[in-house]
Short mmCIF file of C-alpha atoms and ligand atoms in Angstrom, two decimals:
data_model
loop_
_atom_site.label_atom_id
_atom_site.label_comp_id
_atom_site.label_asym_id
_atom_site.label_seq_id
_atom_site.Cartn_x
_atom_site.Cartn_y
_atom_site.Cartn_z
CA GLU A 1 0.29 -0.12 0.04
CA ARG A 2 0.89 3.38 -0.98
CA LYS A 3 1.60 6.31 1.96
CA PHE A 4 -0.13 8.76 -0.74
CA LEU A 5 -3.00 8.51 -3.04
CA ARG A 6 -2.91 8.79 -6.89
CA MET A 7 -4.90 11.06 -8.48
CA LYS A 8 -6.99 8.28 -10.67
CA ASP A 9 -7.57 6.82 -6.87
CA ILE A 10 -9.82 9.95 -5.81
CA THR A 11 -12.88 8.97 -7.36
CA SER A 12 -16.22 12.09 -6.24
CA GLU A 13 -17.79 8.83 -4.50
CA MET A 14 -14.99 9.94 -1.93
CA GLU A 15 -16.66 13.25 -0.93
CA GLY A 16 -15.93 14.43 2.17
CA GLN A 17 -12.80 12.16 3.28
CA THR A 18 -9.75 13.40 4.29
CA VAL A 19 -7.05 11.99 1.24
CA LYS A 20 -3.09 12.46 1.55
CA LEU A 21 -1.40 13.07 -2.33
CA ARG A 22 2.00 14.20 -3.54
CA ALA A 23 2.08 15.94 -6.67
CA ARG A 24 3.82 18.66 -8.87
CA VAL A 25 2.29 22.58 -8.60
CA HIS A 26 1.77 22.99 -12.07
CA ARG A 27 0.42 26.16 -11.44
CA THR A 28 -1.38 28.79 -9.08
CA THR A 29 -3.42 31.66 -9.48
CA GLY A 30 -6.03 32.95 -7.21
CA LYS A 31 -5.75 36.46 -5.92
CA GLY A 32 -6.06 37.86 -2.07
CA LYS A 33 -8.11 35.40 -0.07
CA ALA A 34 -8.07 32.56 -1.95
CA VAL A 35 -5.22 30.21 -3.62
CA PHE A 36 -5.72 27.40 -6.29
CA LEU A 37 -3.27 25.05 -7.06
CA ILE A 38 -3.02 22.67 -9.95
CA LEU A 39 -1.55 19.73 -8.86
CA ARG A 40 0.00 17.05 -11.50
CA GLU A 41 0.65 13.49 -11.41
CA ASN A 42 2.32 12.18 -14.63
CA PHE A 43 -0.63 13.26 -17.08
CA SER A 44 -3.39 14.07 -14.79
CA THR A 45 -4.36 17.27 -13.13
CA MET A 46 -6.01 18.29 -10.42
CA GLN A 47 -7.52 21.59 -8.29
CA ALA A 48 -6.69 21.85 -4.53
CA CYS A 49 -7.86 25.00 -3.17
CA MET A 50 -7.34 27.03 0.05
CA PHE A 51 -9.78 29.93 1.62
CA SER A 52 -8.57 32.36 4.04
CA ASN A 53 -11.89 32.02 6.07
CA ASP A 54 -10.30 28.07 6.39
CA VAL A 55 -5.91 29.19 7.50
CA GLU A 56 -4.03 31.79 8.75
CA GLN A 57 -2.92 34.41 5.67
CA GLU A 58 0.60 33.29 5.85
CA MET A 59 -0.33 29.69 4.71
CA LEU A 60 -1.90 31.36 1.96
CA ASP A 61 1.00 33.43 1.28
CA TYR A 62 3.30 30.35 1.78
CA THR A 63 1.54 28.42 -0.81
CA ARG A 64 1.00 31.09 -3.52
CA ARG A 65 5.28 31.39 -3.35
CA ILE A 66 5.86 27.86 -4.07
CA PRO A 67 7.43 27.60 -7.32
CA LYS A 68 6.11 25.76 -10.52
CA GLU A 69 7.25 22.24 -10.59
CA SER A 70 8.11 21.85 -6.89
CA ILE A 71 6.97 18.58 -5.03
CA VAL A 72 4.40 18.96 -2.46
CA ILE A 73 2.38 17.09 0.16
CA ILE A 74 -1.42 18.10 0.32
CA GLU A 75 -3.69 16.74 3.22
CA GLY A 76 -7.38 17.69 2.20
CA THR A 77 -10.70 16.89 2.13
CA VAL A 78 -12.09 15.90 -1.14
CA GLN A 79 -15.06 17.75 -2.79
CA VAL A 80 -16.90 17.56 -6.18
CA PRO A 81 -18.04 20.95 -7.68
CA HIS A 82 -20.96 21.45 -9.26
CA ARG A 83 -19.09 22.96 -12.48
CA PRO A 84 -16.89 21.46 -14.51
CA ILE A 85 -13.22 22.27 -13.65
CA LYS A 86 -11.53 23.65 -16.40
CA LYS A 87 -7.76 22.56 -17.64
CA CYS A 88 -7.94 19.51 -15.19
CA THR A 89 -8.21 16.34 -16.54
CA GLU A 90 -9.66 15.44 -12.79
CA GLN A 91 -12.97 16.58 -11.75
CA VAL A 92 -12.74 16.58 -8.08
CA GLU A 93 -11.02 18.87 -5.93
CA ILE A 94 -9.14 19.21 -2.21
CA LEU A 95 -9.77 21.33 -0.27
CA ILE A 96 -6.55 22.30 1.20
CA ASN A 97 -5.90 21.05 5.21
CA GLY A 98 -2.35 21.20 4.65
CA ILE A 99 0.76 21.79 2.35
CA TRP A 100 4.38 21.25 2.62
CA ASN A 101 7.05 21.91 0.11
CA GLN A 102 8.46 18.69 0.22
CA HIS A 103 11.21 20.00 -2.77
CA SER A 104 11.53 23.37 -4.36
CA SER A 105 12.38 23.41 -8.25
CA LEU A 106 14.04 26.83 -9.10
CA PRO A 107 11.60 29.20 -10.17
CA ARG A 108 12.77 30.07 -13.21
CA LEU A 109 12.20 27.61 -16.10
CA PRO A 110 14.19 27.34 -18.96
CA LEU A 111 11.37 25.20 -20.70
CA ASN A 112 7.75 26.60 -20.08
CA LEU A 113 5.61 23.99 -19.57
CA ASP A 114 2.83 25.38 -21.05
CA ASP A 115 3.92 26.82 -24.34
CA ALA A 116 5.75 23.28 -24.94
CA SER A 117 2.09 21.85 -24.09
CA ASN A 118 0.67 23.92 -27.00
CA ILE A 119 -1.68 22.11 -29.44
CA VAL A 120 0.87 21.39 -32.88
CA ARG A 121 -1.23 21.26 -35.72
CA ASP A 122 2.11 21.17 -38.44
CA GLN A 123 4.62 19.86 -36.24
CA THR A 124 7.25 20.44 -39.20
CA LEU A 125 7.23 24.18 -37.05
CA GLU A 126 9.34 22.61 -34.06
CA ASP A 127 11.59 21.54 -36.59
CA ASP A 128 14.61 23.98 -35.28
CA LEU A 129 15.03 25.30 -39.28
CA ILE A 130 12.94 27.79 -37.48
CA PRO A 131 13.82 30.20 -34.80
CA GLU A 132 13.80 28.63 -31.97
CA ASN A 133 9.91 29.63 -30.11
CA GLN A 134 9.06 31.74 -33.07
CA LYS A 135 5.55 32.79 -32.25
CA VAL A 136 2.96 31.77 -35.00
CA GLY A 137 -0.45 32.02 -35.63
CA LYS A 138 -2.40 34.76 -35.80
CA LYS A 139 -2.81 37.12 -32.46
CA LYS A 140 -5.48 36.15 -30.21
CA LYS A 141 -8.17 38.49 -28.43
CA LYS A 142 -6.76 37.91 -25.22
CA GLY A 143 -3.28 39.28 -26.67
CA ARG A 144 -1.58 35.85 -26.06
CA GLN A 145 0.00 34.16 -29.27
CA SER A 146 0.50 30.36 -29.32
CA ILE A 147 4.60 29.69 -28.93
CA VAL A 148 5.58 26.94 -31.21
CA VAL A 149 8.75 25.22 -28.72
CA GLY A 150 11.64 23.98 -31.17
CA GLN A 151 12.41 20.68 -30.69
CA ASN A 152 16.36 21.59 -29.94
CA THR A 153 14.84 23.39 -27.20
CA ARG A 154 13.03 20.85 -26.31
CA LEU A 155 15.42 18.26 -26.03
CA ASN A 156 18.05 20.30 -24.26
CA ASN A 157 15.44 20.52 -21.41
CA ARG A 158 14.12 16.87 -22.27
CA ILE A 159 13.39 16.57 -18.42
CA LEU A 160 10.95 19.13 -18.28
CA ASP A 161 10.15 18.27 -21.84
CA LEU A 162 9.35 14.59 -20.93
CA ARG A 163 6.79 16.15 -18.24
CA VAL A 164 4.26 17.23 -21.26
CA PRO A 165 1.48 15.63 -21.47
CA ALA A 166 1.97 14.48 -24.49
CA ASN A 167 5.20 13.18 -24.25
CA GLN A 168 4.24 11.02 -21.06
CA ALA A 169 1.71 9.50 -22.80
CA ILE A 170 4.40 8.96 -25.93
CA MET A 171 6.86 7.46 -23.61
CA ARG A 172 4.28 5.47 -22.28
CA ILE A 173 3.06 4.13 -25.24
CA SER A 174 6.45 2.71 -26.37
CA ALA A 175 6.50 0.83 -23.30
CA GLY A 176 3.17 -0.57 -24.46
CA ILE A 177 4.50 -1.37 -27.63
CA CYS A 178 7.07 -3.12 -26.27
CA ARG A 179 4.58 -5.21 -23.59
CA PHE A 180 2.21 -6.36 -26.29
CA PHE A 181 5.64 -7.34 -28.74
CA ARG A 182 6.81 -9.76 -25.56
CA GLU A 183 3.43 -10.68 -24.76
CA TYR A 184 2.86 -12.05 -27.71
CA LEU A 185 6.17 -13.69 -28.63
CA GLN A 186 5.80 -15.74 -25.31
CA ASP A 187 2.58 -16.52 -25.96
CA ASN A 188 3.85 -17.84 -29.03
CA ASP A 189 6.71 -20.29 -27.37
CA PHE A 190 9.70 -17.68 -28.04
CA VAL A 191 12.40 -17.46 -26.20
CA GLU A 192 13.84 -13.85 -25.45
CA ILE A 193 17.24 -13.70 -25.42
CA HIS A 194 20.25 -11.22 -25.22
CA SER A 195 22.70 -10.67 -27.09
CA PRO A 196 26.61 -9.21 -27.33
CA LYS A 197 25.99 -5.47 -28.22
CA LEU A 198 30.16 -5.54 -28.35
CA ILE A 199 31.20 -7.62 -31.97
CA GLY A 200 34.12 -8.55 -33.58
CA GLY A 201 32.94 -7.22 -37.66
CA THR A 202 29.73 -5.48 -38.63
CA SER A 203 26.42 -7.10 -39.13
CA GLU A 204 25.03 -5.73 -41.46
CA GLY A 205 27.53 -4.66 -43.58
CA GLY A 206 28.37 -0.97 -44.93
CA SER A 207 29.95 1.83 -43.63
CA GLU A 208 27.28 3.01 -40.58
CA VAL A 209 29.14 1.08 -38.30
CA PHE A 210 30.76 2.71 -34.94
CA ARG A 211 33.92 1.07 -34.36
CA LEU A 212 36.09 1.01 -31.03
CA ASP A 213 39.40 -0.25 -29.98
CA TYR A 214 38.50 -3.53 -27.62
CA PHE A 215 41.34 -4.19 -25.61
CA GLY A 216 44.01 -3.35 -28.81
CA SER A 217 41.91 -5.32 -31.40
CA ASP A 218 39.20 -3.87 -33.18
CA ALA A 219 35.66 -4.06 -32.47
CA CYS A 220 32.32 -2.62 -33.49
CA LEU A 221 28.95 -1.74 -31.94
CA ALA A 222 26.29 -4.20 -33.38
CA GLN A 223 24.28 -2.67 -35.95
CA SER A 224 21.70 -5.21 -34.95
CA PRO A 225 21.44 -8.67 -33.52
CA GLN A 226 21.08 -10.54 -36.61
CA LEU A 227 24.14 -12.91 -36.42
CA TYR A 228 23.08 -13.66 -32.98
CA LYS A 229 19.69 -14.40 -33.06
CA GLN A 230 20.58 -16.81 -35.98
CA MET A 231 22.83 -18.44 -34.13
CA ALA A 232 20.46 -18.78 -31.21
CA VAL A 233 17.62 -20.50 -33.70
CA VAL A 234 20.49 -22.85 -34.89
CA SER A 235 21.36 -23.47 -31.13
CA ASP A 236 18.08 -25.02 -31.02
CA PHE A 237 16.17 -22.08 -29.96
CA GLU A 238 13.98 -22.19 -32.67
CA ARG A 239 12.05 -19.39 -31.91
CA VAL A 240 13.48 -16.16 -30.29
CA PHE A 241 13.21 -12.55 -29.98
CA GLU A 242 14.88 -9.35 -28.21
CA ILE A 243 14.39 -5.99 -27.40
CA GLY A 244 17.70 -4.63 -27.20
CA PRO A 245 19.88 -1.50 -28.82
CA VAL A 246 20.64 -1.12 -32.35
CA PHE A 247 23.90 1.38 -33.23
CA ARG A 248 23.86 2.68 -36.64
CA ALA A 249 26.92 5.39 -37.48
CA GLU A 250 24.12 6.73 -39.85
CA ASN A 251 26.09 10.44 -40.92
CA SER A 252 22.18 12.55 -41.50
CA LEU A 253 19.66 14.67 -39.64
CA THR A 254 16.59 13.03 -40.65
CA PRO A 255 12.54 13.06 -39.34
CA ARG A 256 13.23 8.74 -38.64
CA HIS A 257 17.14 7.94 -38.68
CA LEU A 258 18.59 7.77 -35.31
CA CYS A 259 22.15 6.67 -34.51
CA GLU A 260 20.95 4.49 -31.86
CA PHE A 261 17.56 3.05 -31.80
CA THR A 262 15.34 0.42 -30.01
CA GLY A 263 15.60 -2.75 -32.02
CA LEU A 264 12.66 -5.68 -31.50
CA ASP A 265 13.86 -8.58 -33.73
CA LEU A 266 12.43 -11.84 -34.25
CA GLU A 267 13.75 -14.84 -35.90
CA MET A 268 12.32 -18.61 -35.87
CA SER A 269 12.60 -21.73 -37.87
CA PHE A 270 9.63 -22.31 -40.08
CA ASP A 271 7.84 -25.92 -41.45
CA ASP A 272 6.97 -25.56 -45.44
CA HIS A 273 7.24 -21.46 -46.72
CA TYR A 274 9.13 -18.31 -45.25
CA PHE A 275 5.02 -17.18 -45.54
CA GLU A 276 4.40 -18.71 -42.44
CA VAL A 277 6.95 -16.26 -40.55
CA VAL A 278 5.25 -13.43 -42.34
CA ASP A 279 1.82 -13.90 -41.67
CA LEU A 280 2.70 -15.10 -37.83
CA ILE A 281 4.41 -11.33 -37.79
CA SER A 282 1.45 -9.56 -39.57
CA GLU A 283 -0.68 -10.82 -36.74
CA MET A 284 1.56 -9.90 -33.86
CA PHE A 285 1.51 -6.34 -35.01
CA GLY A 286 -2.42 -6.77 -35.37
CA TYR A 287 -2.23 -8.10 -31.23
CA ILE A 288 0.00 -5.15 -30.46
CA PHE A 289 -2.44 -1.98 -32.07
CA GLU A 290 -5.74 -3.96 -30.77
CA ARG A 291 -3.73 -3.89 -26.95
CA LEU A 292 -2.72 -0.28 -27.27
CA ASN A 293 -6.29 0.90 -28.62
CA GLU A 294 -8.25 -1.08 -25.52
CA LYS A 295 -5.16 -0.78 -22.88
CA TYR A 296 -3.42 2.90 -23.40
CA ARG A 297 -6.71 4.81 -24.87
CA ARG A 298 -6.10 7.61 -22.56
CA GLU A 299 -2.50 8.08 -23.62
CA ILE A 300 -3.17 8.16 -27.19
CA ASP A 301 -6.04 11.12 -26.54
CA ALA A 302 -3.17 12.78 -24.78
CA VAL A 303 -1.17 12.73 -27.69
CA GLN A 304 -4.19 13.31 -29.80
CA GLN A 305 -4.60 16.53 -28.24
CA GLN A 306 -1.65 18.12 -28.55
CA TYR A 307 -0.48 16.68 -31.96
CA PRO A 308 -3.82 16.24 -34.05
CA PHE A 309 -3.54 12.99 -36.14
CA LYS A 310 -5.57 10.37 -37.88
CA GLU A 311 -6.14 7.28 -36.32
CA PHE A 312 -3.92 4.30 -37.80
CA ILE A 313 -6.06 2.08 -39.58
CA PHE A 314 -5.03 -1.78 -39.66
CA LYS A 315 -6.90 -4.46 -41.17
CA PRO A 316 -6.57 -8.33 -40.54
CA ASN A 317 -6.24 -9.09 -44.05
CA VAL A 318 -2.75 -7.57 -44.59
CA PRO A 319 -2.05 -6.98 -48.27
CA LYS A 320 0.95 -8.35 -49.06
CA ILE A 321 2.59 -7.03 -52.70
CA LYS A 322 5.03 -8.97 -54.45
CA PHE A 323 8.28 -6.51 -55.33
CA THR A 324 7.54 -6.60 -59.13
CA ASP A 325 3.84 -5.85 -58.87
CA ALA A 326 4.71 -2.53 -56.47
CA CYS A 327 6.69 -1.58 -59.14
CA GLU A 328 3.72 -2.23 -61.82
CA ILE A 329 1.30 -0.28 -59.67
CA LEU A 330 3.63 2.88 -58.97
CA LYS A 331 4.43 2.91 -63.06
CA LYS A 332 0.92 2.84 -63.90
CA ALA A 333 0.41 5.86 -61.05
CA GLY A 334 3.11 7.76 -63.34
CA PHE A 335 5.90 6.99 -61.07
CA HIS A 336 9.42 5.22 -62.30
CA GLN A 337 11.03 2.27 -60.22
CA ASP A 338 14.07 0.00 -61.45
CA PRO A 339 12.46 -3.84 -60.74
CA LEU A 340 16.06 -4.34 -59.99
CA LYS A 341 16.11 -1.32 -57.16
CA ASP A 342 15.74 -0.70 -53.94
CA LEU A 343 12.57 1.18 -53.25
CA GLY A 344 13.15 4.96 -52.46
CA THR A 345 11.47 6.44 -49.81
CA GLU A 346 9.44 8.69 -51.87
CA ASN A 347 7.92 5.88 -53.59
CA GLU A 348 8.05 4.20 -50.44
CA GLU A 349 5.39 7.09 -50.08
CA LYS A 350 3.69 6.85 -53.17
CA LEU A 351 2.83 3.46 -52.80
CA GLY A 352 1.48 3.89 -49.19
CA LYS A 353 -1.09 6.39 -50.62
CA ILE A 354 -2.38 4.06 -53.20
CA VAL A 355 -2.06 0.97 -51.11
CA LYS A 356 -4.40 3.20 -48.58
CA LYS A 357 -7.12 3.99 -51.20
CA LYS A 358 -7.27 0.48 -52.68
CA TYR A 359 -7.04 -1.10 -49.54
CA LYS A 360 -8.34 1.62 -46.76
CA THR A 361 -5.57 0.19 -44.63
CA ASP A 362 -2.21 2.37 -43.43
CA PHE A 363 -0.79 -1.68 -43.15
CA PHE A 364 0.79 -3.50 -45.80
CA ILE A 365 3.90 -5.82 -47.16
CA VAL A 366 6.25 -6.04 -49.71
CA TYR A 367 7.77 -9.21 -50.52
CA ASN A 368 10.61 -10.60 -53.27
CA TYR A 369 13.11 -7.92 -52.62
CA PRO A 370 15.71 -7.32 -55.49
CA ALA A 371 19.00 -8.96 -54.03
CA GLU A 372 21.08 -5.92 -55.35
CA ALA A 373 18.77 -4.00 -52.56
CA ARG A 374 19.31 -6.85 -49.27
CA PRO A 375 21.90 -7.74 -47.17
CA PHE A 376 24.35 -11.02 -47.82
CA TYR A 377 22.24 -13.47 -45.59
CA SER A 378 19.15 -12.91 -47.07
CA MET A 379 17.76 -16.00 -48.91
CA ILE A 380 17.94 -16.01 -52.80
CA ASN A 381 14.57 -16.69 -54.35
CA PRO A 382 15.37 -19.99 -56.09
CA ASN A 383 12.74 -19.52 -58.40
CA ASP A 384 14.32 -16.28 -59.98
CA PRO A 385 17.97 -15.53 -57.91
CA GLU A 386 17.45 -12.23 -58.95
CA TYR A 387 15.28 -11.63 -55.71
CA THR A 388 15.78 -12.46 -52.73
CA ASN A 389 12.68 -14.40 -49.96
CA SER A 390 12.45 -10.98 -48.15
CA TYR A 391 10.19 -8.46 -46.81
CA ASP A 392 9.35 -5.00 -45.54
CA PHE A 393 6.75 -3.98 -43.46
CA PHE A 394 4.94 -0.25 -43.84
CA MET A 395 3.60 1.96 -41.34
CA ARG A 396 1.47 4.73 -43.19
CA GLY A 397 3.74 4.25 -46.51
CA GLN A 398 6.81 4.14 -44.01
CA GLU A 399 9.05 1.12 -43.52
CA ILE A 400 9.05 -0.40 -39.52
CA LEU A 401 10.13 -3.93 -40.43
CA SER A 402 12.61 -5.43 -42.75
CA GLY A 403 13.20 -9.00 -42.59
CA ALA A 404 13.88 -12.15 -44.83
CA GLN A 405 14.39 -15.94 -44.92
CA ARG A 406 18.13 -16.64 -44.29
CA ILE A 407 20.69 -18.64 -46.18
CA HIS A 408 21.59 -21.76 -43.92
CA ASP A 409 23.66 -22.95 -46.27
CA PRO A 410 27.49 -22.06 -45.20
CA GLU A 411 28.96 -21.85 -48.69
CA MET A 412 26.26 -20.05 -50.41
CA LEU A 413 26.60 -17.64 -47.52
CA ALA A 414 30.37 -16.96 -47.71
CA GLU A 415 29.72 -16.85 -51.49
CA ARG A 416 26.89 -14.21 -50.56
CA ALA A 417 29.16 -11.81 -48.00
CA ILE A 418 32.21 -11.56 -50.55
CA VAL A 419 29.29 -10.06 -53.81
CA LYS A 420 28.68 -7.55 -50.72
CA GLY A 421 31.97 -6.95 -49.64
CA ILE A 422 32.38 -8.83 -46.52
CA GLN A 423 35.18 -10.83 -45.49
CA PRO A 424 33.96 -14.08 -44.60
CA GLU A 425 37.00 -14.62 -41.97
CA THR A 426 35.38 -11.59 -39.91
CA ILE A 427 31.97 -13.44 -39.82
CA GLN A 428 33.67 -17.04 -39.72
CA ASP A 429 31.67 -18.36 -36.06
CA TYR A 430 28.58 -17.24 -38.08
CA ILE A 431 28.61 -19.01 -40.97
CA ASP A 432 29.96 -22.45 -39.61
CA CYS A 433 27.42 -22.57 -37.05
CA PHE A 434 25.20 -23.46 -40.52
CA LYS A 435 27.55 -26.83 -40.89
CA TYR A 436 26.11 -28.83 -38.00
CA GLY A 437 22.15 -28.63 -39.46
CA ALA A 438 20.23 -26.05 -39.40
CA TYR A 439 16.62 -25.50 -39.86
CA PRO A 440 15.30 -23.43 -42.72
CA HIS A 441 14.46 -19.74 -40.81
CA ALA A 442 13.69 -16.21 -41.57
CA GLY A 443 12.73 -13.44 -39.17
CA GLY A 444 12.86 -9.80 -39.43
CA GLY A 445 13.79 -6.42 -37.15
CA ILE A 446 11.58 -3.54 -36.09
CA GLY A 447 12.28 0.08 -35.30
CA LEU A 448 10.60 1.23 -32.13
CA GLU A 449 10.92 4.17 -32.53
CA ARG A 450 10.01 4.41 -36.23
CA VAL A 451 6.04 2.30 -35.02
CA LEU A 452 5.67 4.63 -32.26
CA LYS A 453 5.86 7.32 -34.39
CA LEU A 454 3.80 6.20 -37.32
CA PHE A 455 1.21 4.68 -35.08
CA LEU A 456 0.72 8.87 -33.58
CA GLY A 457 1.51 10.21 -36.88
CA ILE A 458 4.15 12.10 -34.88
CA HIS A 459 6.55 13.70 -37.59
CA ASN A 460 10.26 13.49 -35.64
CA ILE A 461 11.52 10.31 -34.28
CA ARG A 462 13.23 12.18 -31.55
CA LYS A 463 10.14 12.43 -29.74
CA CYS A 464 9.64 9.21 -29.70
CA SER A 465 13.05 8.02 -28.33
CA MET A 466 13.29 9.02 -24.47
CA PHE A 467 17.08 10.48 -24.85
CA PRO A 468 17.83 10.80 -28.39
CA ARG A 469 20.85 9.93 -30.38
CA ASP A 470 22.05 11.74 -33.69
CA PRO A 471 24.89 12.94 -35.25
CA LYS A 472 24.57 16.14 -33.30
CA ARG A 473 23.20 15.29 -30.29
CA LEU A 474 25.37 12.93 -28.04
CA THR A 475 23.29 14.91 -24.58
CA PRO A 476 21.37 14.98 -22.45
P1 ATP B 1 16.97 0.47 -43.39
O1 ATP B 1 18.26 1.09 -43.14
O2 ATP B 1 16.19 -0.88 -42.66
O3 ATP B 1 17.18 -0.05 -45.43
P2 ATP B 1 15.92 3.13 -43.51
O4 ATP B 1 14.62 3.65 -43.20
O5 ATP B 1 17.45 3.72 -43.21
O6 ATP B 1 16.21 1.58 -43.23
P3 ATP B 1 16.88 2.56 -46.20
O7 ATP B 1 17.30 1.49 -46.61
O8 ATP B 1 18.47 3.18 -45.93
O9 ATP B 1 16.48 2.67 -45.14
O10 ATP B 1 16.88 4.00 -47.40
C1 ATP B 1 15.57 3.97 -47.68
C2 ATP B 1 15.35 4.89 -48.47
O11 ATP B 1 15.43 5.77 -47.07
C3 ATP B 1 16.64 5.38 -49.15
O12 ATP B 1 16.19 5.09 -50.35
C4 ATP B 1 16.09 7.16 -49.23
O13 ATP B 1 15.60 7.62 -49.68
C5 ATP B 1 15.99 7.21 -47.44
N1 ATP B 1 17.44 7.35 -46.88
C6 ATP B 1 18.26 6.80 -46.49
N2 ATP B 1 19.22 7.14 -45.47
C7 ATP B 1 18.58 8.75 -45.74
C8 ATP B 1 19.07 9.82 -45.28
N3 ATP B 1 20.33 9.39 -44.43
N4 ATP B 1 18.86 10.83 -45.37
C9 ATP B 1 17.73 10.67 -46.09
N5 ATP B 1 17.31 9.45 -47.14
C10 ATP B 1 17.61 8.94 -46.54
P1 AMO B 2 17.30 -3.09 -41.41
O1 AMO B 2 18.55 -2.54 -41.49
O2 AMO B 2 16.57 -2.85 -42.08
O3 AMO B 2 17.46 -4.64 -40.81
O4 AMO B 2 16.57 -2.28 -40.01
C1 AMO B 2 15.50 -2.62 -39.16
C2 AMO B 2 14.51 -1.58 -38.69
O5 AMO B 2 15.19 -0.68 -37.87
C3 AMO B 2 14.19 0.46 -38.11
N1 AMO B 2 15.34 1.29 -38.25
C4 AMO B 2 15.95 2.80 -38.18
N2 AMO B 2 15.35 3.30 -36.68
C5 AMO B 2 15.61 4.67 -36.32
N3 AMO B 2 16.75 4.52 -36.78
C6 AMO B 2 17.40 4.34 -37.86
N4 AMO B 2 18.64 4.47 -38.41
C7 AMO B 2 17.31 3.05 -38.47
N5 AMO B 2 17.52 2.04 -39.62
C8 AMO B 2 16.51 1.11 -39.52
C9 AMO B 2 13.68 0.51 -39.58
C10 AMO B 2 14.40 -0.95 -39.95
O6 AMO B 2 13.25 -1.53 -40.52
N6 AMO B 2 19.05 -7.66 -39.42
C11 AMO B 2 17.73 -6.83 -40.41
C12 AMO B 2 16.22 -7.26 -39.94
C13 AMO B 2 15.79 -8.70 -39.95
O7 AMO B 2 16.40 -9.65 -41.50
O8 AMO B 2 15.69 -9.52 -39.44
C14 AMO B 2 17.83 -4.76 -40.41
O9 AMO B 2 18.58 -4.77 -39.16
O10 AMO B 2 12.35 0.54 -39.06
#
């Protein structure tokens, strides 16, 4: 049992009862003979009040001087006002009998939480291309302008920024995605693993890797758990998943790339065809979205209030589009797409719009990508060797998952590594693991922050990482 009640536990049925709670001072109003405090506890707000009829004037003055964001302990009586309480999520009120300032905030905040909580209809205005704290919009009647707080100002003061209700909600929904990812997979016989992040070579190839000194040898920060999740399958765990950090030396500033993100990875053996894995992953996403809508409604609404977005639509019969068909669809709509090259961001978005119109869904799959566009470990399509048994999943026309059936023949794997410019010796343990009998297997990697961003229609991925890393940001 907790010493202090949580706001959600104080209900109108408790009218007249004495309660004790601890919360932040969100705002103080009232002149002369009355003080009204709006208290805040994560993204709930509740009004507390005090009148000179009931308490000494000194107590009123003391209360009025408590700086915003301080943590106070309050003892008082529950009241249910006749009129709705404006600007509070909770519709009961506390008549204060006693108040203690447990820990004071500095009175000057580097980030004004009211400004940072303003409704933002065009999220690109937060991009720091505009001067920070630029005043936009028409002057309102009362002379107050709507202020947009720049993303850099927010991130420089992230611990205050995270107190903004929408940000509270975003990070809680992030936890929800991990919770339901884990829940679904555990219920389907997957084993959770933790693979090393300090590794001897690259796991995805390419130059997007952080290199470091490891007691005199070269080491890399893992670009993915790819090689290890496959080795776990071969070690007879058969179905595995991991939630862990992924490092990419991605030297560019975009609204959807981070240098460190959270990978939701899974890998499994299959019976006959890699579509078994594709279908399981589709069903898993359906489960995650359904449970989020059910259990995180309050949080979704809190984001909606500050960053209005169109509700994400998931249809259980997820459209699966063959890569070459996607090229045809794009061609018919008047866009060029080379059938042997990867889809670019623009074409992905165009495809997303066309699919949305035709199937009324924000979620779809493209499969059978050209070998040129996929990593060395992707299984070549036996019927069409220029293509692979691979797939990407999309939300609102943006990639959120990449995956494939994997090559489980050591010779073929070494050959493909060489084709892709990777020295087989640098990944010898991985190649060798397929020499002692291996199940056919497939899997995928999901970017947590991307799923979060696209589910909630958030423009900048930095909002979806608690302490984001990009080429210009290593603090806080
Ligand atoms: P993944 O790394 O899983 O493939 P990704 O979303 O990073 O996913 P890429 O395959 O790197 O995508 O590239 C897909 C498209 O994203 C590219 O065709 C390109 O248009 C765009 N893109 C990738 N990196 C950048 C970047 N740094 N800046 C702008 N656009 C980029
Ligand atoms: P891939 O490189 O496509 O595949 O990564 C998987 C997913 O991770 C997300 N993602 C990113 N998110 C934020 N910032 C980035 N810089 C970034 N790069 C990628 C995307 C992407 O779909 N080993 C394979 C997966 C597999 O085949 O199982 C892999 O890493 O959502």
